[in-house]
XYZ file of C-alpha atoms in Angstrom:
606
model
C 14.505 -34.246 -47.552
C 16.906 -31.583 -49.889
C 13.874 -30.814 -52.262
C 12.266 -30.206 -49.364
C 14.775 -27.778 -47.871
C 15.428 -26.143 -51.312
C 11.895 -25.320 -51.929
C 11.714 -23.576 -48.393
C 14.328 -22.158 -48.349
C 13.276 -20.945 -52.450
C 10.039 -19.774 -50.989
C 11.786 -17.472 -48.345
C 14.030 -15.654 -51.128
C 11.115 -15.132 -53.537
C 9.156 -13.310 -50.166
C 12.838 -10.832 -50.056
C 12.653 -10.066 -53.698
C 9.093 -9.266 -53.906
C 9.967 -7.044 -50.825
C 13.109 -5.716 -52.853
C 11.011 -5.232 -56.307
C 8.423 -2.701 -54.072
C 11.156 -0.814 -52.915
C 12.608 -0.291 -56.494
C 9.136 0.607 -58.275
C 8.424 2.441 -55.465
C 11.792 4.603 -55.836
C 11.199 4.714 -59.796
C 7.597 5.965 -60.117
C 9.337 8.957 -57.516
C 12.306 9.009 -59.470
C 10.324 10.231 -62.544
C 9.076 13.453 -60.558
C 12.148 14.300 -60.089
C 13.226 16.485 -57.051
C 9.662 18.668 -57.189
C 7.947 17.990 -54.287
C 4.117 17.156 -54.896
C 1.396 19.949 -54.684
C -1.802 19.384 -52.654
C -4.400 20.513 -55.155
C -7.995 23.123 -53.566
C -5.954 22.919 -49.928
C -6.769 25.275 -47.553
C -3.648 24.184 -45.480
C -0.590 22.383 -45.457
C 1.829 21.300 -43.536
C 4.495 19.364 -44.569
C 7.426 20.003 -41.699
C 10.375 20.730 -44.171
C 11.563 23.926 -43.155
C 12.119 26.442 -40.193
C 10.250 24.689 -37.395
C 6.911 27.275 -36.753
C 4.652 25.524 -34.613
C 4.406 27.214 -31.090
C 5.569 25.384 -28.353
C 3.178 26.080 -25.111
C 4.594 28.097 -22.295
C 2.429 26.507 -19.895
C 4.307 24.012 -17.022
C 2.373 20.851 -17.825
C 3.482 20.685 -21.221
C 7.617 19.228 -20.336
C 7.858 17.545 -23.435
C 9.599 19.262 -26.707
C 8.737 18.563 -30.655
C 11.372 18.768 -33.462
C 11.547 18.444 -36.322
C 14.098 15.381 -38.146
C 14.489 13.339 -41.186
C 12.136 10.565 -41.635
C 14.235 7.037 -42.648
C 13.585 6.090 -46.217
C 15.240 4.485 -48.789
C 13.066 6.103 -51.059
C 12.129 9.371 -50.077
C 14.625 11.583 -50.205
C 14.124 15.050 -48.002
C 11.143 14.242 -46.476
C 10.986 15.401 -42.903
C 7.802 14.906 -39.983
C 7.804 16.254 -36.368
C 8.582 14.298 -33.754
C 7.623 13.692 -30.258
C 10.996 12.322 -28.895
C 10.613 11.462 -25.068
C 7.974 9.303 -23.009
C 6.123 10.114 -20.665
C 5.796 13.427 -21.349
C 2.675 16.152 -22.045
C 3.207 18.147 -25.262
C 1.441 20.865 -26.421
C 2.342 22.998 -29.790
C 0.132 24.584 -32.089
C -0.198 27.277 -34.932
C -2.580 29.814 -35.853
C -4.303 29.697 -39.845
C -3.805 32.517 -41.979
C -7.779 32.818 -41.845
C -10.614 31.022 -40.022
C -12.003 27.450 -41.636
C -15.906 27.126 -41.509
C -17.927 24.148 -43.257
C -20.873 26.543 -44.348
C -22.717 24.214 -47.795
C -19.204 22.479 -47.798
C -16.883 19.833 -47.446
C -14.684 19.341 -44.521
C -11.401 17.406 -44.695
C -8.669 17.034 -42.099
C -6.356 14.404 -42.996
C -2.317 13.375 -41.768
C -0.219 10.609 -41.162
C 1.458 9.383 -37.829
C 3.809 6.627 -37.416
C 4.172 4.909 -34.155
C 8.401 4.323 -34.009
C 8.289 2.719 -30.014
C 4.390 1.018 -30.698
C 1.238 2.734 -28.597
C 1.122 1.440 -24.767
C -0.896 4.207 -23.373
C -1.060 7.725 -25.185
C -2.370 10.213 -27.678
C -2.222 10.686 -31.688
C -4.074 12.987 -32.729
C -5.066 16.347 -32.904
C -7.618 19.174 -31.602
C -8.860 21.298 -34.804
C -9.635 24.649 -32.037
C -11.862 26.826 -32.347
C -11.409 30.269 -33.931
C -11.076 32.945 -31.335
C -9.679 36.278 -30.800
C -8.114 35.339 -27.276
C -6.171 32.446 -28.292
C -2.612 32.478 -27.849
C -0.872 29.307 -29.021
C 1.561 29.409 -26.562
C -0.715 29.679 -23.889
C -2.669 26.476 -24.863
C -4.133 24.241 -22.277
C -5.781 21.532 -22.313
C -8.850 23.101 -21.949
C -8.380 25.489 -24.781
C -11.305 25.479 -26.761
C -11.772 22.712 -29.657
C -14.493 22.514 -32.791
C -13.685 18.528 -33.928
C -10.737 16.284 -32.172
C -9.678 13.493 -34.349
C -7.069 10.644 -34.187
C -5.730 7.856 -32.824
C -6.053 6.413 -28.593
C -4.595 3.873 -27.289
C -4.486 2.886 -23.767
C -5.077 -0.218 -21.911
C -8.268 -1.974 -23.435
C -9.329 1.203 -25.169
C -8.214 1.084 -28.747
C -10.126 3.503 -30.708
C -10.129 6.507 -33.401
C -11.393 9.311 -31.833
C -14.543 11.754 -33.485
C -15.671 14.276 -31.359
C -17.638 17.407 -31.938
C -17.596 20.135 -29.853
C -21.371 21.344 -30.743
C -22.964 24.418 -29.354
C -26.373 24.533 -28.693
C -28.282 27.619 -30.281
C -30.974 27.722 -28.204
C -29.590 27.434 -25.068
C -25.532 28.190 -25.866
C -24.441 24.935 -23.768
C -21.545 23.036 -25.440
C -21.551 19.600 -25.216
C -19.038 16.397 -26.529
C -21.014 14.263 -29.751
C -18.776 11.570 -29.288
C -18.584 8.571 -32.129
C -20.798 5.479 -31.098
C -18.745 2.265 -32.298
C -15.602 3.877 -33.464
C -12.781 2.012 -35.116
C -9.264 0.184 -33.884
C -6.320 1.373 -35.401
C -3.819 -1.709 -35.946
C -0.484 -1.340 -33.044
C 2.668 -1.461 -36.017
C 5.710 0.640 -36.036
C 3.933 1.828 -39.642
C 2.989 5.313 -41.010
C -0.465 5.306 -41.503
C -2.985 7.691 -43.060
C -6.059 9.048 -40.939
C -8.863 11.050 -43.034
C -11.862 12.456 -41.844
C -14.216 14.165 -44.315
C -17.762 16.009 -42.655
C -20.147 16.810 -45.769
C -22.655 19.176 -46.386
C -25.566 16.906 -46.397
C -24.286 15.951 -42.656
C -22.666 12.388 -43.433
C -19.672 11.626 -42.775
C -16.393 9.018 -44.030
C -13.569 8.193 -41.013
C -10.352 6.613 -43.208
C -7.543 4.538 -42.196
C -5.167 3.723 -44.941
C -7.385 5.214 -47.580
C -10.082 2.597 -46.541
C -13.653 3.897 -45.164
C -14.021 2.439 -42.008
C -16.939 4.422 -40.492
C -19.746 6.267 -42.005
C -22.980 7.611 -41.808
C -25.380 10.051 -40.380
C -24.345 13.073 -37.765
C -27.857 12.718 -36.325
C -27.883 9.001 -35.943
C -24.555 7.696 -34.779
C -23.092 10.469 -31.978
C -24.087 10.713 -29.014
C -25.549 12.790 -27.445
C -27.185 13.595 -29.945
C -26.901 16.675 -32.278
C -30.890 16.777 -32.380
C -31.914 18.125 -29.033
C -35.347 16.033 -27.938
C -38.667 18.047 -27.696
C -39.639 16.266 -24.287
C -37.258 15.236 -21.581
C -38.033 14.075 -17.865
C -39.363 16.541 -15.550
C -36.216 16.535 -12.976
C -38.792 17.787 -10.081
C -40.869 15.008 -10.373
C -40.743 12.096 -7.572
C -42.271 8.774 -7.114
C -44.714 9.312 -4.532
C -45.198 7.407 -1.576
C -47.478 4.728 -1.548
C -46.567 4.122 -5.461
C -46.595 -0.076 -5.541
C -43.911 -1.647 -7.723
C -44.433 -5.079 -7.290
C -46.401 -7.127 -10.084
C -46.234 -10.382 -8.224
C -47.144 -10.548 -4.397
C -47.021 -13.767 -2.853
C -50.267 -15.741 -2.472
C -51.452 -14.832 1.337
C -53.958 -17.601 1.301
C -51.321 -20.355 0.756
C -49.805 -22.932 2.961
C -47.162 -25.675 3.200
C -48.942 -29.212 2.451
C -48.491 -31.207 5.375
C -45.730 -34.126 3.079
C -43.863 -31.324 2.937
C -40.604 -32.320 4.349
C -37.723 -28.885 3.784
C -35.040 -31.519 5.942
C -34.876 -33.517 3.065
C -31.967 -33.816 1.102
C -30.965 -33.463 -2.118
C -28.756 -36.613 -2.657
C -29.393 -40.051 -1.243
C -27.140 -43.251 -1.080
C -28.233 -45.364 -3.963
C -29.991 -48.709 -2.072
C -30.116 -50.443 -5.387
C -26.583 -50.506 -6.542
C -24.511 -53.724 -5.398
C -20.734 -53.598 -5.310
C -19.091 -54.868 -8.340
C -17.810 -58.530 -8.706
C -14.055 -58.742 -8.456
C -13.933 -55.866 -5.971
C -10.520 -56.387 -2.725
C -11.354 -54.349 0.303
C -7.783 -55.541 1.246
C -5.631 -54.213 -0.894
C -4.830 -51.028 -1.384
C -5.450 -48.758 -4.951
C -1.650 -47.695 -4.841
C 1.438 -49.321 -4.442
C 5.172 -48.547 -4.026
C 6.654 -49.724 -7.683
C 8.366 -52.190 -6.925
C 10.748 -51.391 -10.254
C 11.898 -48.646 -8.565
C 15.349 -48.211 -7.660
C 17.479 -45.994 -5.439
C 19.024 -43.110 -7.727
C 23.279 -43.562 -7.171
C 23.179 -39.611 -6.129
C 20.553 -40.100 -3.573
C 21.515 -38.187 -0.640
C 20.451 -39.216 2.499
C 20.232 -35.867 4.415
C 16.917 -35.136 2.178
C 15.001 -38.168 3.962
C 14.980 -42.006 3.131
C 14.182 -42.885 -0.157
C 10.602 -43.670 -0.655
C 9.719 -44.865 -4.340
C 6.136 -43.663 -6.646
C 3.003 -45.126 -6.345
C 1.505 -47.330 -8.964
C -1.857 -48.113 -9.241
C -2.224 -51.337 -8.284
C -2.522 -54.141 -10.515
C -5.011 -56.358 -8.677
C -7.194 -54.007 -8.747
C -9.037 -54.117 -12.390
C -11.861 -53.955 -10.725
C -12.113 -51.769 -7.541
C -9.782 -52.156 -4.368
C -10.288 -50.421 -0.524
C -13.464 -49.561 1.397
C -16.538 -49.461 -1.086
C -18.907 -47.038 -0.944
C -22.747 -46.722 -2.535
C -22.892 -44.226 -4.921
C -25.561 -41.681 -4.672
C -28.497 -40.478 -6.319
C -31.198 -37.695 -6.177
C -33.551 -38.125 -3.851
C -37.400 -38.051 -5.366
C -38.581 -36.673 -2.022
C -36.630 -33.479 -2.172
C -38.451 -30.294 -2.463
C -37.064 -28.086 -0.705
C -37.502 -24.792 1.439
C -41.506 -24.288 0.826
C -42.400 -21.011 -0.319
C -46.249 -19.399 -1.132
C -46.443 -19.459 -5.269
C -46.815 -15.728 -6.536
C -49.976 -14.255 -7.772
C -50.664 -10.777 -9.484
C -50.541 -7.981 -7.107
C -53.631 -6.051 -7.026
C -52.498 -2.740 -5.538
C -50.443 -2.929 -8.693
C -49.725 0.572 -10.322
C -47.144 -0.378 -13.185
C -43.785 0.885 -13.197
C -43.268 4.482 -12.416
C -41.491 7.113 -14.705
C -41.824 10.515 -14.254
C -44.127 12.879 -16.344
C -42.894 14.622 -19.681
C -42.124 18.305 -19.948
C -41.177 20.442 -23.278
C -37.197 20.575 -23.277
C -36.249 24.242 -23.098
C -33.579 23.397 -24.732
C -34.756 22.222 -27.404
C -34.563 23.856 -31.495
C -34.783 22.032 -34.522
C -30.769 21.181 -35.815
C -30.674 21.112 -39.353
C -27.614 21.450 -40.603
C -24.926 19.867 -37.377
C -22.061 19.342 -40.059
C -21.954 23.491 -40.392
C -19.574 23.757 -37.263
C -18.179 26.449 -35.437
C -15.178 27.959 -37.568
C -11.326 26.329 -37.003
C -8.360 28.874 -35.898
C -5.847 26.357 -35.337
C -4.204 23.151 -35.746
C -3.306 21.860 -32.009
C -1.414 18.839 -30.345
C -2.274 17.883 -26.208
C -1.094 15.375 -25.914
C 0.378 12.718 -23.298
C 1.784 9.818 -24.531
C 4.147 7.110 -22.409
C 6.289 6.100 -25.428
C 8.321 7.914 -27.558
C 8.783 8.493 -30.839
C 5.656 9.376 -32.406
C 6.306 10.895 -35.924
C 3.312 13.728 -37.486
C 4.029 14.717 -41.463
C 1.641 15.579 -43.829
C -1.177 17.594 -42.136
C -3.455 18.896 -44.508
C -7.195 20.618 -44.691
C -9.063 20.562 -47.750
C -12.337 20.786 -49.671
C -12.107 17.525 -51.308
C -11.124 13.966 -50.665
C -10.070 13.283 -53.587
C -7.072 15.721 -53.817
C -6.985 14.348 -50.369
C -6.382 11.004 -51.834
C -4.798 11.966 -54.892
C -2.056 13.615 -52.222
C -1.392 11.228 -50.149
C -0.387 8.648 -52.821
C 2.296 10.953 -53.744
C 3.733 11.504 -50.046
C 2.216 8.838 -47.660
C 1.818 6.053 -49.831
C 5.786 5.391 -50.865
C 6.569 5.775 -47.171
C 3.880 3.017 -46.364
C 4.929 0.847 -49.230
C 8.090 0.751 -48.164
C 7.836 0.066 -44.399
C 5.319 -2.504 -45.117
C 8.345 -4.293 -47.085
C 10.786 -3.753 -44.284
C 7.971 -5.733 -41.729
C 7.672 -8.574 -44.183
C 11.119 -8.966 -45.039
C 11.762 -8.736 -41.031
C 9.112 -11.557 -40.603
C 10.620 -13.542 -43.191
C 14.052 -13.674 -41.366
C 12.253 -14.211 -38.293
C 10.353 -16.911 -39.741
C 13.532 -19.027 -41.852
C 15.087 -19.256 -38.034
C 12.297 -20.736 -36.605
C 11.264 -22.818 -39.065
C 14.869 -23.527 -40.044
C 15.615 -25.565 -36.560
C 12.009 -27.055 -37.337
C 12.401 -28.358 -40.740
C 15.904 -29.899 -39.630
C 14.714 -31.184 -36.370
C 12.301 -33.411 -38.328
C 14.434 -34.437 -40.888
C 17.528 -35.347 -38.866
C 15.906 -36.407 -35.548
C 19.549 -37.810 -34.496
C 21.283 -35.395 -35.195
C 19.245 -33.285 -33.451
C 19.321 -35.018 -30.243
C 22.430 -35.081 -30.250
C 23.141 -31.818 -30.552
C 20.384 -31.372 -27.700
C 22.015 -33.422 -25.656
C 25.705 -32.174 -26.619
C 24.031 -28.685 -25.184
C 22.374 -30.328 -22.147
C 24.990 -32.201 -20.953
C 27.608 -29.770 -19.634
C 24.459 -28.622 -17.762
C 23.833 -31.687 -16.059
C 27.275 -32.494 -14.905
C 27.661 -28.495 -13.495
C 24.047 -29.294 -11.747
C 25.584 -32.747 -10.276
C 28.957 -30.869 -9.251
C 26.875 -28.494 -7.940
C 24.671 -30.687 -5.429
C 27.730 -32.963 -4.658
C 29.782 -30.504 -3.443
C 28.955 -29.784 -0.075
C 28.391 -33.290 0.850
C 32.252 -33.579 0.188
C 32.737 -30.313 1.780
C 30.445 -31.597 4.938
C 32.800 -34.710 5.147
C 36.194 -33.237 4.900
C 35.395 -30.416 7.471
C 34.288 -33.564 10.326
C 37.646 -35.427 9.407
C 39.024 -32.289 9.870
C 37.605 -31.760 13.013
C 37.859 -35.280 14.932
C 41.856 -34.891 13.635
C 42.245 -32.089 15.792
C 39.689 -33.698 18.472
C 42.361 -36.278 18.808
C 45.578 -33.889 18.810
C 43.619 -32.121 21.481
C 43.215 -35.378 24.049
C 47.251 -36.220 23.063
C 48.323 -32.695 23.593
C 45.943 -32.696 27.232
C 46.848 -35.921 28.526
C 48.196 -36.081 32.252
C 51.397 -38.388 33.737
C 50.113 -38.627 37.306
C 53.463 -41.048 37.952
C 56.425 -41.950 36.146
C 56.062 -45.442 34.592
C 52.334 -45.208 33.679
C 53.302 -42.307 31.982
C 55.534 -44.153 29.548
C 53.380 -46.382 29.403
C 50.703 -44.496 28.106
C 52.619 -42.149 26.098
C 53.653 -45.333 24.019
C 50.157 -46.476 23.870
C 48.740 -43.134 22.851
C 50.813 -42.903 19.853
C 49.881 -46.150 18.141
C 46.422 -45.322 18.667
C 47.457 -42.269 17.344
C 48.869 -43.202 14.625
C 45.958 -45.852 14.094
C 43.556 -43.149 13.980
C 44.802 -41.545 11.405
C 45.390 -44.100 9.480
C 41.894 -44.777 9.413
C 40.783 -41.424 8.891
C 43.054 -41.001 5.497
C 40.828 -44.137 4.408
C 37.625 -42.527 4.983
C 38.303 -39.485 3.921
C 40.343 -39.449 0.725
C 39.150 -35.783 -0.109
C 41.442 -34.077 2.538
C 43.223 -31.657 1.402
C 47.304 -32.734 1.345
C 48.864 -29.578 3.265
C 46.384 -30.781 6.107
C 48.846 -33.386 7.254
C 51.588 -30.584 7.845
C 49.420 -28.368 10.027
C 48.405 -31.626 11.941
C 52.133 -32.555 12.649
C 52.978 -28.674 13.781
C 50.262 -29.479 16.395
C 51.748 -32.689 17.334
C 55.214 -31.275 18.029
C 54.053 -28.585 21.308
C 52.396 -31.915 22.519
C 55.276 -34.333 22.212
C 58.193 -31.494 23.243
C 55.841 -30.939 26.337
C 55.674 -34.494 26.890
C 59.918 -34.651 26.753
C 60.269 -31.985 29.668
C 57.735 -33.803 31.895
C 59.732 -37.035 31.678
C 63.211 -35.137 32.450
C 61.783 -33.531 35.816
C 58.715 -35.351 36.868
C 58.589 -33.288 40.153
C 57.856 -30.289 38.663
C 55.510 -31.725 36.321
C 53.213 -32.125 39.397
C 52.780 -28.315 39.976
C 52.534 -27.722 36.307
C 49.059 -28.719 36.153
C 47.924 -26.468 38.546
C 48.922 -23.987 37.502
C 47.790 -24.628 33.505
C 44.152 -24.689 35.632
C 44.191 -21.463 36.231
C 45.274 -20.353 32.885
C 44.373 -22.493 29.561
C 46.586 -23.911 27.330
C 46.528 -21.423 24.214
C 47.191 -23.835 20.708
C 50.828 -22.791 20.209
C 51.481 -21.962 16.492
C 55.194 -23.211 15.929
C 56.932 -25.889 18.393
C 58.677 -24.508 21.605
C 61.835 -24.289 22.321
C 63.178 -26.864 24.930
C 65.203 -25.556 28.209
C 67.024 -27.219 30.719
C 65.250 -28.370 33.585
C 66.875 -28.063 36.744
C 66.659 -30.061 39.723
C 64.197 -29.326 42.288
C 64.240 -31.665 46.004
C 61.312 -33.272 46.938
C 61.232 -31.223 50.512
C 61.580 -27.932 48.760
C 58.071 -28.831 46.665
C 54.431 -27.939 48.715
C 52.469 -31.105 49.785
C 50.107 -31.199 46.997
C 47.766 -33.450 44.889
C 48.504 -34.183 41.839
C 45.489 -32.040 39.969
C 43.939 -33.544 36.885
C 43.772 -31.405 33.526
C 40.112 -31.567 32.250
C 39.063 -31.904 28.636
C 38.242 -28.652 26.888
C 35.239 -28.423 25.851
C 33.810 -27.533 22.321
C 36.337 -29.051 20.672
C 39.581 -27.377 18.980
C 37.154 -23.498 18.549
C 36.330 -24.067 22.930
C 40.432 -23.817 23.307
C 41.079 -21.373 21.470
C 38.348 -18.944 23.150
């Protein structure tokens, strides 16, 4: 086991050392060039975003996003900058005029630039537009419909992931403009490293689309675009229409066919298999599933959730089968379904109708789609839901080899460094997961103990949370019962003197017995509730003492209480001296019996 761990960690360290060596090599190669900046040979346009930002932001209200120039994060390339789209969910529009228009008459046209998407691209574009040269175009008036000659670059939203290549081509005969889209456009990787996009259009009407220096798509401009650059000689007549008596149906039902007499349309598809017999050992009066006899009610089962029912298991007696035996079904050999007449050739069929062909008024012989309209400006007119998209090292050249050479000095160091960093991060992530898995595999007992140690507090907390409401309900019920007995003791009527004394003694004894039973049944009652109960008993006993010292006034007191319901006293009332009153001074009245308040303690408060 120790050898396996050593091998695993050594492997991870080798990956880190490889990444470090790559960074050191890149830094060494760059150090050989000193502080000199790479030079682009045969470049007609070059933008590295060093120095003052000279691109013009569109003044159109649509473009709320504002691009800025930032230093690129790198340990091997110093003092390198790029233009950035800093804010998500914005339209961006900025452009730069070329010093003079660039055409492609009998030449090779190469455009190349770098893109790094730090936030990953969920929905948005990172393509560029090579605007058509025009005397009327003003950079600060850039719009989404500003005429372009080529649109090139990555675009992603939802399931769409492609590197656009669109030519805006003008018909030399009619002057109509069409967008020619590359069929089968390649995709681009969704990562956070710098990628290089290169397009080469050659004078022989071929093209190459490269990603990170590798050809992803190439071919003929005549064959790979839709609609094609070459207009067809003939087209369907747009004014032609199918005659009303034209018959399109090649087959029709045979009008002479009739349904056979033995054709039963009501016959079912499946019927019972009468040859099948019930298997030997089938038990008709036994259930297929029975309660598990070994199951026991859990100790923490809450009866409020219902009666415990053991889980069902397969009846061990049903080795062959149990319960009602149902005869299997089979396909009905007499089934024919709904009858329909067979099809025959339609004698009136004239064939599939197509409009007649006419000469294409827009036809001309396109010989060189590579000679596109001159380019006068470069623009980024984009919408994106993501932030931190970087563009750098934009160039236009006549030589693909020169563009590749420039990329090796500018793009390659960044790409190599970023890939090494991503690899190191992936190795770290793999270290954590793999270390845990290997530790669990090599030390299953210790791993089980660690998991148990982690889960036990959680299970204890969940169980405590579940049992707490039941204890609370028990405590509340006991408290309510005690308060109800206190109320009953306080509301007893002493109709006759001797009987009152006996009833008081019996009530106090019964009350004491009830309190003992409650204490035994409800151990979770809070200790400080006992003093509160004594406070409630004190007013009742004080009232009884006053009643005993003056029996005759006691008879008039219930009537007074009937008019004004007694409220629960907050403290023991002060016992005052009671004057004796003769019976002659009292009106004749029957003693009023006080009814017990309904609803318990809360009703008395109301």
